[in-house]
PDB file of C-alpha atoms in Angstrom:
ATOM      1  CA  MET A   1     114.528  89.323 137.476  1.00  0.00           C
ATOM      2  CA  ASN A   2     113.571  92.673 138.290  1.00  0.00           C
ATOM      3  CA  HIS A   3     111.622  94.390 137.654  1.00  0.00           C
ATOM      4  CA  ASP A   4     114.612  97.015 137.236  1.00  0.00           C
ATOM      5  CA  ASP A   5     116.172  94.272 134.658  1.00  0.00           C
ATOM      6  CA  PRO A   6     116.896  95.965 131.491  1.00  0.00           C
ATOM      7  CA  GLN A   7     115.851  92.470 129.505  1.00  0.00           C
ATOM      8  CA  ARG A   8     112.212  92.368 131.924  1.00  0.00           C
ATOM      9  CA  ARG A   9     111.704  96.170 130.722  1.00  0.00           C
ATOM     10  CA  SER A  10     112.226  95.208 126.953  1.00  0.00           C
ATOM     11  CA  HIS A  11     109.837  92.381 127.866  1.00  0.00           C
ATOM     12  CA  ASP A  12     107.517  94.633 129.493  1.00  0.00           C
ATOM     13  CA  TRP A  13     107.880  97.533 126.710  1.00  0.00           C
ATOM     14  CA  ALA A  14     106.628  94.598 123.778  1.00  0.00           C
ATOM     15  CA  LEU A  15     103.531  93.342 125.631  1.00  0.00           C
ATOM     16  CA  LEU A  16     102.550  97.017 125.931  1.00  0.00           C
ATOM     17  CA  PHE A  17     102.935  97.372 121.656  1.00  0.00           C
ATOM     18  CA  LEU A  18     101.092  94.390 120.838  1.00  0.00           C
ATOM     19  CA  ARG A  19      98.307  94.997 123.446  1.00  0.00           C
ATOM     20  CA  ILE A  20      97.399  98.543 122.408  1.00  0.00           C
ATOM     21  CA  SER A  21      98.753  97.213 119.194  1.00  0.00           C
ATOM     22  CA  ALA A  22      96.570  94.264 118.573  1.00  0.00           C
ATOM     23  CA  SER A  23      93.793  95.427 120.454  1.00  0.00           C
ATOM     24  CA  LEU A  24      93.669  98.986 118.044  1.00  0.00           C
ATOM     25  CA  LEU A  25      93.766  96.471 114.709  1.00  0.00           C
ATOM     26  CA  LEU A  26      91.131  93.892 115.864  1.00  0.00           C
ATOM     27  CA  LEU A  27      88.795  97.566 117.466  1.00  0.00           C
ATOM     28  CA  ALA A  28      88.929  99.422 113.505  1.00  0.00           C
ATOM     29  CA  VAL A  29      88.671  96.161 111.366  1.00  0.00           C
ATOM     30  CA  HIS A  30      86.449  94.234 113.780  1.00  0.00           C
ATOM     31  CA  GLY A  31      84.857  95.861 115.809  1.00  0.00           C
ATOM     32  CA  LEU A  32      84.007  99.773 114.904  1.00  0.00           C
ATOM     33  CA  PRO A  33      82.969  99.070 111.834  1.00  0.00           C
ATOM     34  CA  LYS A  34      79.967  96.141 114.107  1.00  0.00           C
ATOM     35  CA  LEU A  35      79.363  98.733 116.389  1.00  0.00           C
ATOM     36  CA  LEU A  36      78.728 101.966 114.495  1.00  0.00           C
ATOM     37  CA  ASP A  37      76.055  99.555 111.480  1.00  0.00           C
ATOM     38  CA  LEU A  38      74.145  97.866 114.037  1.00  0.00           C
ATOM     39  CA  GLN A  39      71.325  96.852 111.824  1.00  0.00           C
ATOM     40  CA  ALA A  40      73.191  96.358 108.811  1.00  0.00           C
ATOM     41  CA  GLU A  41      75.357  93.955 110.857  1.00  0.00           C
ATOM     42  CA  LEU A  42      72.098  92.185 111.921  1.00  0.00           C
ATOM     43  CA  GLY A  43      70.967  91.675 108.615  1.00  0.00           C
ATOM     44  CA  ARG A  44      74.583  89.829 107.478  1.00  0.00           C
ATOM     45  CA  ILE A  45      76.580  88.725 110.151  1.00  0.00           C
ATOM     46  CA  GLU A  46      76.492  84.403 110.256  1.00  0.00           C
ATOM     47  CA  ASP A  47      74.782  82.534 113.087  1.00  0.00           C
ATOM     48  CA  PRO A  48      77.325  79.497 112.968  1.00  0.00           C
ATOM     49  CA  LEU A  49      75.000  77.788 116.560  1.00  0.00           C
ATOM     50  CA  GLY A  50      71.953  78.939 116.576  1.00  0.00           C
ATOM     51  CA  LEU A  51      72.044  81.453 119.138  1.00  0.00           C
ATOM     52  CA  GLY A  52      70.038  84.195 116.516  1.00  0.00           C
ATOM     53  CA  GLN A  53      71.755  86.573 115.310  1.00  0.00           C
ATOM     54  CA  GLY A  54      70.841  89.467 118.128  1.00  0.00           C
ATOM     55  CA  ILE A  55      72.557  87.065 120.064  1.00  0.00           C
ATOM     56  CA  THR A  56      75.439  86.215 117.939  1.00  0.00           C
ATOM     57  CA  LEU A  57      76.081  89.953 117.170  1.00  0.00           C
ATOM     58  CA  GLY A  58      76.144  90.578 120.879  1.00  0.00           C
ATOM     59  CA  LEU A  59      78.852  88.102 121.788  1.00  0.00           C
ATOM     60  CA  ALA A  60      80.895  89.224 118.697  1.00  0.00           C
ATOM     61  CA  LEU A  61      80.921  92.761 119.860  1.00  0.00           C
ATOM     62  CA  PHE A  62      81.835  91.468 123.484  1.00  0.00           C
ATOM     63  CA  ALA A  63      84.847  90.124 122.252  1.00  0.00           C
ATOM     64  CA  GLU A  64      85.787  92.852 119.379  1.00  0.00           C
ATOM     65  CA  VAL A  65      85.440  95.930 120.829  1.00  0.00           C
ATOM     66  CA  ALA A  66      85.391  95.530 125.121  1.00  0.00           C
ATOM     67  CA  CYS A  67      87.484  92.603 125.401  1.00  0.00           C
ATOM     68  CA  PRO A  68      90.523  94.982 123.238  1.00  0.00           C
ATOM     69  CA  LEU A  69      89.726  97.870 125.066  1.00  0.00           C
ATOM     70  CA  LEU A  70      90.080  95.267 128.226  1.00  0.00           C
ATOM     71  CA  ILE A  71      93.463  94.059 126.515  1.00  0.00           C
ATOM     72  CA  ALA A  72      94.918  97.495 125.449  1.00  0.00           C
ATOM     73  CA  LEU A  73      94.481  99.015 129.200  1.00  0.00           C
ATOM     74  CA  GLY A  74      95.521  96.167 130.501  1.00  0.00           C
ATOM     75  CA  LEU A  75      92.634  94.741 132.942  1.00  0.00           C
ATOM     76  CA  PHE A  76      91.784  91.281 133.115  1.00  0.00           C
ATOM     77  CA  THR A  77      94.510  90.298 129.955  1.00  0.00           C
ATOM     78  CA  ARG A  78      94.495  86.596 129.950  1.00  0.00           C
ATOM     79  CA  LEU A  79      90.728  86.542 130.492  1.00  0.00           C
ATOM     80  CA  ALA A  80      90.089  89.181 127.737  1.00  0.00           C
ATOM     81  CA  CYS A  81      92.116  87.458 125.135  1.00  0.00           C
ATOM     82  CA  LEU A  82      89.445  83.642 125.319  1.00  0.00           C
ATOM     83  CA  PRO A  83      86.362  85.675 123.723  1.00  0.00           C
ATOM     84  CA  ILE A  84      88.524  86.903 121.069  1.00  0.00           C
ATOM     85  CA  LEU A  85      90.621  83.395 120.180  1.00  0.00           C
ATOM     86  CA  ALA A  86      86.276  82.050 121.047  1.00  0.00           C
ATOM     87  CA  VAL A  87      85.944  84.389 118.261  1.00  0.00           C
ATOM     88  CA  LEU A  88      88.447  83.640 115.876  1.00  0.00           C
ATOM     89  CA  ALA A  89      87.677  79.720 116.688  1.00  0.00           C
ATOM     90  CA  VAL A  90      84.180  79.920 115.575  1.00  0.00           C
ATOM     91  CA  SER A  91      85.365  82.339 112.167  1.00  0.00           C
ATOM     92  CA  LEU A  92      88.368  79.899 111.476  1.00  0.00           C
ATOM     93  CA  THR A  93      86.119  76.431 111.726  1.00  0.00           C
ATOM     94  CA  LEU A  94      82.632  77.396 111.583  1.00  0.00           C
ATOM     95  CA  VAL A  95      81.950  80.175 109.229  1.00  0.00           C
ATOM     96  CA  HIS A  96      85.162  79.774 107.422  1.00  0.00           C
ATOM     97  CA  PRO A  97      85.787  76.239 107.016  1.00  0.00           C
ATOM     98  CA  GLU A  98      86.817  76.252 102.877  1.00  0.00           C
ATOM     99  CA  TRP A  99      88.827  79.559 103.730  1.00  0.00           C
ATOM    100  CA  SER A 100      92.787  77.880 102.513  1.00  0.00           C
ATOM    101  CA  LEU A 101      95.957  79.226 104.829  1.00  0.00           C
ATOM    102  CA  ALA A 102      95.901  82.154 102.838  1.00  0.00           C
ATOM    103  CA  ASP A 103      92.121  83.456 103.190  1.00  0.00           C
ATOM    104  CA  GLY A 104      92.649  83.381 106.794  1.00  0.00           C
ATOM    105  CA  GLN A 105      95.915  84.315 107.815  1.00  0.00           C
ATOM    106  CA  PHE A 106      94.045  87.542 109.237  1.00  0.00           C
ATOM    107  CA  ALA A 107      92.177  85.357 111.545  1.00  0.00           C
ATOM    108  CA  TRP A 108      95.351  83.199 112.225  1.00  0.00           C
ATOM    109  CA  LEU A 109      97.286  86.101 112.446  1.00  0.00           C
ATOM    110  CA  LEU A 110      95.080  87.131 115.405  1.00  0.00           C
ATOM    111  CA  THR A 111      95.222  84.548 117.346  1.00  0.00           C
ATOM    112  CA  ILE A 112      99.047  83.774 117.357  1.00  0.00           C
ATOM    113  CA  ILE A 113      98.460  87.507 118.489  1.00  0.00           C
ATOM    114  CA  PHE A 114      96.002  86.763 121.306  1.00  0.00           C
ATOM    115  CA  VAL A 115      97.437  83.118 122.055  1.00  0.00           C
ATOM    116  CA  THR A 116     100.967  85.173 122.644  1.00  0.00           C
ATOM    117  CA  LEU A 117      98.786  87.261 125.594  1.00  0.00           C
ATOM    118  CA  LEU A 118      97.107  84.853 127.166  1.00  0.00           C
ATOM    119  CA  ILE A 119     100.740  83.093 127.543  1.00  0.00           C
ATOM    120  CA  GLY A 120     102.624  86.390 128.629  1.00  0.00           C
ATOM    121  CA  GLY A 121      99.746  88.702 129.783  1.00  0.00           C
ATOM    122  CA  ALA A 122      99.750  92.007 130.575  1.00  0.00           C
ATOM    123  CA  GLY A 123     103.463  93.064 131.469  1.00  0.00           C
ATOM    124  CA  ARG A 124     104.191  95.537 133.850  1.00  0.00           C
ATOM    125  CA  PHE A 125     102.749  98.298 132.051  1.00  0.00           C
ATOM    126  CA  ALA A 126      98.657  97.276 132.256  1.00  0.00           C
ATOM    127  CA  LEU A 127      96.016  99.125 134.750  1.00  0.00           C
ATOM    128  CA  GLY A 128      96.194  95.359 136.299  1.00  0.00           C
ATOM    129  CA  HIS A 129      99.976  94.834 137.172  1.00  0.00           C
ATOM    130  CA  ASN A 130      99.401  94.897 141.050  1.00  0.00           C
ATOM    131  CA  LEU A 131      96.815  92.303 141.398  1.00  0.00           C
ATOM    132  CA  ARG A 132      97.411  89.461 142.116  1.00  0.00           C
ATOM    133  CA  TRP A 133      95.313  87.174 139.884  1.00  0.00           C
ATOM    134  CA  GLN A 134      96.484  88.953 136.810  1.00  0.00           C
TER     135      GLN A 134
END
């Protein structure tokens, strides 16, 4: 499939929309609230892996702020999905194991979206699309 193929172009537009909308959603709902109220977050963040609240918050901020920004730009997209998926897996299995499917639907939808980006990559409309390993 060449780059001028209409089907290829529609896939690239779909990946662009998915990257940007999912990243903005994760940033708005989880990343920025944590970033803007660090002290309060340090007091309330769960530490299911026993790493300490500071390290746990740092890892969460990386996954919920830095990684969505990379994904939105189309840089290291597949790699940037991994920390997000790790945080989602910890949240669903260790922090909130009591959640029903309905209770955890936002986390499950984010998981579906970021696994899709992990599989599909950034598409052609990405800053890193010419990089061989993208």
